[in-house]
Coordinates of C-alpha atoms in Angstrom, one line a residue:
M1 CA -1.6 -28.7 -6.4
Y2 CA -3.0 -28.1 -3.0
D3 CA -6.2 -26.0 -3.0
L4 CA -5.9 -23.3 -0.4
R5 CA -9.5 -22.4 -0.8
A6 CA -10.4 -25.6 1.1
A7 CA -8.9 -24.1 4.2
A8 CA -9.5 -20.4 3.6
T9 CA -11.9 -18.1 5.4
V10 CA -10.5 -15.1 3.5
P11 CA -12.0 -13.7 0.3
P12 CA -10.5 -15.0 -2.9
F13 CA -7.4 -13.0 -3.8
Y14 CA -8.9 -11.9 -7.1
Q15 CA -11.6 -10.1 -5.2
K16 CA -9.1 -8.0 -3.4
L17 CA -7.6 -7.1 -6.8
Q18 CA -11.0 -6.2 -8.1
A19 CA -11.6 -3.8 -5.2
A20 CA -8.2 -2.2 -5.9
G21 CA -9.0 -1.9 -9.6
L22 CA -6.2 -4.3 -10.6
F23 CA -8.1 -7.3 -11.9
P24 CA -7.3 -8.9 -14.3
L25 CA -3.7 -8.5 -13.3
M26 CA -1.7 -8.2 -16.5
S27 CA 2.0 -8.4 -17.4
T28 CA 3.5 -5.0 -18.1
G29 CA 6.5 -6.3 -20.0
L30 CA 9.5 -8.6 -19.7
S31 CA 12.7 -7.4 -18.1
T32 CA 13.7 -10.5 -16.2
L33 CA 14.0 -14.2 -17.1
Q34 CA 14.1 -16.2 -13.9
V35 CA 15.4 -19.7 -14.3
N36 CA 15.2 -22.5 -11.7
V37 CA 18.1 -24.8 -12.6
G38 CA 17.0 -27.6 -10.3
R39 CA 15.6 -28.6 -7.0
T40 CA 18.7 -30.4 -5.7
C41 CA 20.1 -28.6 -2.6
N42 CA 22.6 -29.3 0.1
M43 CA 20.0 -28.2 2.6
S44 CA 16.4 -29.0 3.6
C45 CA 15.2 -25.6 5.0
K46 CA 11.9 -25.7 6.9
H47 CA 10.5 -22.7 5.0
C48 CA 11.5 -23.8 1.5
H49 CA 8.5 -23.3 -0.9
M50 CA 10.3 -25.5 -3.5
D51 CA 10.7 -28.5 -1.1
A52 CA 14.3 -28.6 -2.3
G53 CA 16.9 -30.9 -0.7
P54 CA 19.6 -33.5 -1.1
D55 CA 17.0 -36.1 -2.1
R56 CA 15.7 -34.1 -5.1
T57 CA 17.2 -35.1 -8.5
E58 CA 15.5 -32.5 -10.8
S59 CA 18.2 -30.6 -12.7
M60 CA 18.0 -28.5 -15.8
S61 CA 19.6 -30.0 -18.8
R62 CA 22.2 -28.3 -21.1
E63 CA 19.6 -28.4 -23.9
T64 CA 17.0 -26.5 -21.8
I65 CA 19.7 -24.0 -20.7
S66 CA 20.5 -23.5 -24.4
Q67 CA 16.9 -22.7 -25.0
C68 CA 17.0 -20.1 -22.2
L69 CA 20.1 -18.6 -23.7
G70 CA 18.2 -18.5 -27.1
V71 CA 15.5 -16.4 -25.4
L72 CA 18.0 -14.0 -24.1
R73 CA 19.7 -13.8 -27.5
G74 CA 16.4 -13.1 -29.3
T75 CA 14.9 -10.5 -26.9
N76 CA 15.9 -7.4 -24.9
I77 CA 15.4 -9.1 -21.6
S78 CA 18.1 -7.5 -19.5
T79 CA 18.4 -9.7 -16.4
L80 CA 18.9 -13.4 -15.9
D81 CA 17.9 -14.4 -12.4
I82 CA 19.1 -17.9 -11.5
T83 CA 17.6 -19.9 -8.6
G84 CA 17.1 -23.4 -7.3
G85 CA 17.5 -25.5 -5.1
A86 CA 21.1 -24.6 -4.8
P87 CA 22.0 -23.4 -8.3
E88 CA 25.7 -24.4 -7.8
L89 CA 24.7 -28.0 -7.9
N90 CA 23.7 -27.8 -11.5
P91 CA 26.8 -28.9 -13.5
Y92 CA 26.1 -26.5 -16.3
L93 CA 25.8 -23.3 -14.1
P94 CA 29.3 -21.9 -15.0
W95 CA 28.6 -22.3 -18.7
F96 CA 25.2 -20.7 -18.3
I97 CA 26.6 -17.7 -16.6
E98 CA 29.5 -17.3 -19.0
E99 CA 27.2 -17.3 -22.0
A100 CA 24.7 -14.9 -20.4
V101 CA 27.5 -12.5 -19.6
K102 CA 28.8 -12.7 -23.2
L103 CA 25.3 -11.5 -24.2
G104 CA 25.7 -8.5 -22.0
R105 CA 23.0 -9.6 -19.5
Q106 CA 23.0 -8.8 -15.8
V107 CA 23.2 -12.1 -13.9
I108 CA 21.8 -12.7 -10.5
V109 CA 22.4 -15.9 -8.6
R110 CA 20.3 -16.8 -5.4
T111 CA 22.7 -18.8 -3.2
N112 CA 22.2 -20.3 0.2
L113 CA 25.8 -19.4 1.1
T114 CA 26.5 -22.8 2.8
V115 CA 27.1 -24.6 -0.5
L116 CA 30.1 -22.2 -1.1
D117 CA 31.6 -23.5 2.2
A118 CA 32.0 -27.0 0.7
D119 CA 35.4 -27.8 -0.9
N120 CA 33.8 -28.8 -4.2
Y121 CA 31.9 -25.6 -4.7
A122 CA 34.1 -23.0 -2.9
C123 CA 35.6 -21.9 -6.2
F124 CA 32.2 -20.4 -7.2
A125 CA 32.9 -17.3 -5.0
E126 CA 35.9 -16.3 -7.2
F127 CA 33.9 -17.3 -10.4
Y128 CA 31.0 -15.1 -9.4
A129 CA 33.3 -12.2 -8.7
A130 CA 35.2 -12.6 -12.0
H131 CA 31.8 -12.4 -13.9
Q132 CA 30.4 -9.7 -11.7
V133 CA 27.4 -11.8 -10.7
E134 CA 25.0 -10.2 -8.3
L135 CA 24.4 -12.4 -5.3
I136 CA 21.2 -12.7 -3.3
A137 CA 22.0 -14.7 -0.3
S138 CA 19.7 -16.3 2.3
L139 CA 20.5 -15.5 5.9
P140 CA 17.4 -15.9 8.2
Y141 CA 18.9 -13.8 11.0
Y142 CA 22.1 -12.2 12.4
R143 CA 22.1 -14.5 15.4
E144 CA 23.3 -18.1 15.3
K145 CA 20.5 -19.6 17.3
N146 CA 17.7 -18.2 15.1
T147 CA 19.4 -19.2 11.9
D148 CA 20.3 -22.7 12.9
R149 CA 16.8 -23.3 14.2
Q150 CA 15.4 -22.7 10.8
R151 CA 18.1 -24.1 8.6
G152 CA 20.1 -26.6 10.6
E153 CA 23.0 -26.8 13.0
G154 CA 26.2 -25.1 11.8
V155 CA 24.5 -23.1 9.1
F156 CA 25.1 -19.7 10.6
S157 CA 28.9 -20.3 11.1
A158 CA 29.3 -21.6 7.6
S159 CA 27.3 -18.6 6.2
V160 CA 29.5 -16.1 8.1
R161 CA 32.7 -17.8 6.8
V162 CA 31.4 -17.5 3.2
L163 CA 30.3 -13.9 3.7
K164 CA 33.7 -12.9 4.9
R165 CA 35.3 -14.5 1.9
L166 CA 32.9 -12.7 -0.4
N167 CA 33.8 -9.4 1.4
K168 CA 37.5 -10.0 0.7
L169 CA 36.7 -10.5 -3.0
G170 CA 34.9 -7.1 -3.0
Y171 CA 31.3 -8.2 -2.5
G172 CA 29.1 -6.0 -0.4
L173 CA 31.2 -2.9 -0.4
E174 CA 29.4 0.3 -1.3
Q175 CA 32.1 1.5 -3.8
D176 CA 32.3 -1.8 -5.7
K177 CA 30.3 -3.3 -8.6
L178 CA 30.0 -6.7 -6.8
R179 CA 26.6 -6.6 -5.1
L180 CA 25.8 -8.8 -2.2
N181 CA 22.2 -8.6 -0.9
L182 CA 20.8 -10.7 2.0
V183 CA 17.4 -12.1 2.4
Y184 CA 15.5 -12.5 5.6
N185 CA 12.3 -14.6 6.0
P186 CA 10.4 -15.3 9.2
G187 CA 10.9 -18.5 11.0
G188 CA 7.2 -19.1 11.6
A189 CA 3.6 -18.2 10.6
F190 CA 4.0 -14.5 10.9
L191 CA 4.9 -11.5 8.7
P192 CA 8.4 -10.0 8.5
P193 CA 9.1 -6.7 10.2
V194 CA 9.6 -3.4 8.3
Q195 CA 12.4 -3.9 5.9
H196 CA 14.4 -0.8 6.4
A197 CA 14.4 -1.2 10.2
L198 CA 15.5 -4.8 10.0
E199 CA 18.2 -3.9 7.5
A200 CA 19.7 -1.4 9.9
D201 CA 19.8 -4.1 12.6
F202 CA 21.4 -6.6 10.3
R203 CA 24.0 -4.1 9.1
R204 CA 24.9 -3.0 12.6
E205 CA 25.0 -6.5 14.2
L206 CA 26.8 -8.4 11.4
M207 CA 29.5 -5.7 11.3
R208 CA 29.8 -5.5 15.1
R209 CA 29.8 -9.2 15.7
H210 CA 31.5 -10.6 12.6
G211 CA 32.9 -7.7 10.5
V212 CA 30.6 -8.6 7.6
A213 CA 29.2 -6.0 5.2
F214 CA 26.5 -6.3 2.6
N215 CA 24.6 -4.0 0.2
R216 CA 20.9 -4.5 0.9
L217 CA 18.6 -6.7 3.0
F218 CA 15.3 -7.8 1.6
T219 CA 12.5 -9.2 3.7
I220 CA 10.4 -12.0 2.2
T221 CA 7.0 -13.1 3.4
N222 CA 6.8 -16.9 3.5
V223 CA 4.5 -18.2 0.8
P224 CA 2.1 -21.1 1.7
A225 CA 3.8 -23.6 -0.7
G226 CA 6.1 -26.6 -0.5
R227 CA 7.6 -27.4 2.9
F228 CA 6.2 -24.2 4.5
L229 CA 2.7 -25.1 3.4
G230 CA 3.2 -28.5 5.1
F231 CA 4.3 -26.8 8.3
L232 CA 1.1 -24.6 8.3
Q233 CA -1.1 -27.6 7.7
N234 CA 0.5 -29.8 10.3
S235 CA 0.6 -27.0 13.0
G236 CA -3.0 -25.9 12.3
N237 CA -1.9 -22.4 11.3
L238 CA -3.0 -22.3 7.7
E239 CA -6.3 -20.5 8.1
K240 CA -4.9 -18.0 10.6
Y241 CA -1.8 -17.3 8.4
L242 CA -4.0 -16.7 5.3
E243 CA -6.1 -14.3 7.4
R244 CA -3.0 -12.5 8.5
L245 CA -1.8 -12.2 4.9
S246 CA -5.3 -11.0 3.7
D247 CA -5.5 -8.4 6.4
A248 CA -2.1 -7.0 5.4
F249 CA -3.1 -6.7 1.7
N250 CA -1.5 -3.5 0.2
P251 CA -2.8 -2.3 -3.2
A252 CA 0.4 -0.5 -3.9
A253 CA 2.4 -3.7 -3.4
A254 CA -0.1 -5.5 -5.6
A255 CA 0.4 -3.1 -8.4
G256 CA 4.2 -3.5 -8.3
V257 CA 4.5 -7.3 -8.0
M258 CA 7.5 -8.7 -9.9
C259 CA 5.5 -11.3 -11.8
R260 CA 4.2 -8.4 -14.0
N261 CA 7.7 -7.9 -15.6
Q262 CA 9.3 -11.3 -15.4
I263 CA 8.8 -14.9 -16.6
S264 CA 9.9 -18.0 -14.7
A265 CA 11.2 -21.1 -16.3
G266 CA 11.2 -24.4 -14.3
W267 CA 14.0 -26.9 -14.4
D268 CA 12.2 -28.8 -17.2
G269 CA 11.6 -25.6 -19.2
R270 CA 8.0 -25.1 -18.4
L271 CA 6.9 -21.5 -18.0
Y272 CA 5.3 -19.9 -15.0
D273 CA 4.5 -16.4 -13.9
C274 CA 6.7 -16.7 -10.8
D275 CA 8.7 -19.1 -8.7
F276 CA 5.9 -19.7 -6.3
N277 CA 3.4 -20.6 -9.0
Q278 CA 6.0 -23.0 -10.2
A279 CA 6.2 -24.6 -6.7
L280 CA 2.4 -25.0 -6.7
G281 CA 2.2 -26.4 -10.3
L282 CA 0.3 -23.4 -11.6
P283 CA 1.6 -22.7 -15.2
C284 CA 1.1 -19.6 -17.3
A285 CA -2.3 -18.8 -18.8
P286 CA -3.3 -21.5 -21.3
E287 CA -3.4 -19.0 -24.2
V288 CA 0.3 -18.3 -24.0
P289 CA 3.3 -20.7 -24.7
G290 CA 3.9 -23.2 -21.9
H291 CA 7.5 -24.1 -22.5
I292 CA 10.7 -22.1 -23.0
Q293 CA 11.3 -23.7 -26.4
D294 CA 8.1 -22.1 -27.6
F295 CA 8.9 -18.7 -26.1
D296 CA 6.9 -15.9 -27.8
W297 CA 7.8 -12.4 -26.7
A298 CA 4.7 -10.7 -28.1
S299 CA 2.2 -12.8 -26.2
L300 CA 4.1 -13.4 -23.0
K301 CA 4.8 -9.7 -22.4
K302 CA 1.1 -8.9 -22.3
R303 CA -0.2 -12.1 -20.7
P304 CA -2.8 -12.3 -17.8
I305 CA -1.1 -13.4 -14.6
M306 CA -2.4 -16.6 -13.0
L307 CA -3.5 -16.0 -9.4
G308 CA -4.3 -17.9 -6.3
D309 CA -4.7 -17.2 -2.6
H310 CA -0.9 -17.8 -2.1
C311 CA -0.5 -14.5 -3.9
Y312 CA -1.6 -12.7 -0.7
A313 CA 2.0 -13.3 0.5
C314 CA 3.4 -11.1 -2.3
T315 CA 1.1 -8.2 -1.5
A316 CA 1.2 -8.2 2.3
G317 CA 2.5 -5.1 4.1
F318 CA 5.2 -3.4 2.1
G319 CA 5.4 -6.1 -0.5
S320 CA 9.2 -6.4 -0.6
S321 CA 9.1 -9.6 -2.6
C322 CA 7.1 -11.7 -4.9
G323 CA 7.3 -14.4 -7.4
G324 CA 10.6 -15.6 -6.1
A325 CA 12.0 -12.2 -7.1
V326 CA 13.0 -9.4 -4.9
V327 CA 12.2 -5.8 -5.5
K328 CA 15.3 -3.7 -5.8
G329 CA 15.6 -0.1 -5.0

C-alpha cells in the first residue's frame, strides 16, 4: 500500500476529524453490502482507482458469491451494490442478481456502459430491466472529446448507444421504477463542480444533443488510489492535490460518509470499509472479521472505520460520494 504521508504536507486526516468532533469515526449500522465481483474490465480508464482492465484476471468465485448471499439471507441489509471492474464480465453475475432479488433486496450495478455495447453482453440491458436493477453508469462528460480523452476513443459514442437502449427499456424516466443514474468524475487533479449545477447541464445537453434521459447525476471526487494515484505521482501533482482536498474538507460530508453504513467485500471475500480502502489494501479494523465467510453482524455494524489521507476525497466540498458508493437523495 502506498503511503500518502510520504508526500503529504497536509495534516493527517484523523486530525481534521478530531477538530470536527468525529474521531474515532464509527460505523452507524449496515444497510448496504457492496461487492466487487472482479477487476477484469473491457476498459483501462485513466482515473480508475482499482487499476482494472482487460489484463486483470481477479474474479469472484461462485463460492464467495454464495457467502455474500448468505450474509444477505441472515441479516436485514437492504441493498446489494455490485461493482468491479466491469461486473458483467463475472460469469456468475446473473445468478448473483437473481438470487438477491429473490431475497427481496434492492440491487445496484455499477456499469461502464460500453460493455453493454458488445454483442456478448448486450443482453444484460434487458436482464437488468427484467429484475429492476438500479444502474449507476459512468459518463465523464456530455461531450465526446472530453469523455474519449479520459476513457478512450469511441467510448462516448458507445455509451450514448447504450443509454438510448436503456431509455427504450424504460430506464431513466421519471415515472418508471428503472433508475438510471450517471456518474461524473474530473479528468485531472481538480475537484468536481457543484453537483446540482452540473446535473442540470448534463440533463439539458444529453437530451438536446442525443435525446438521452437519466434520473440523477452524481459527482465523484477522484481518490488518490490505483491508476489515478500513479498519474498524480508521475505528473508531480500529488502534494498539491492532497492540499486541495484538505482545504475543501467539509465536516457535514464527513459525518455522512457512506462507509459508516456499508461494508465492502473484495473479489476474494476480504472485507473493507469501502471500495477505496480495498484498492489501497487497507482492510477493516483487526478486531472485526476480515472475510465474508466470517461475517458477524453485531461487531461489523459498530466497528471503527479505518482511515487514511485518501479519505479527504470523500469529505471534500459537498461530499457527494465516498467509499465507492454514491449518496442518494
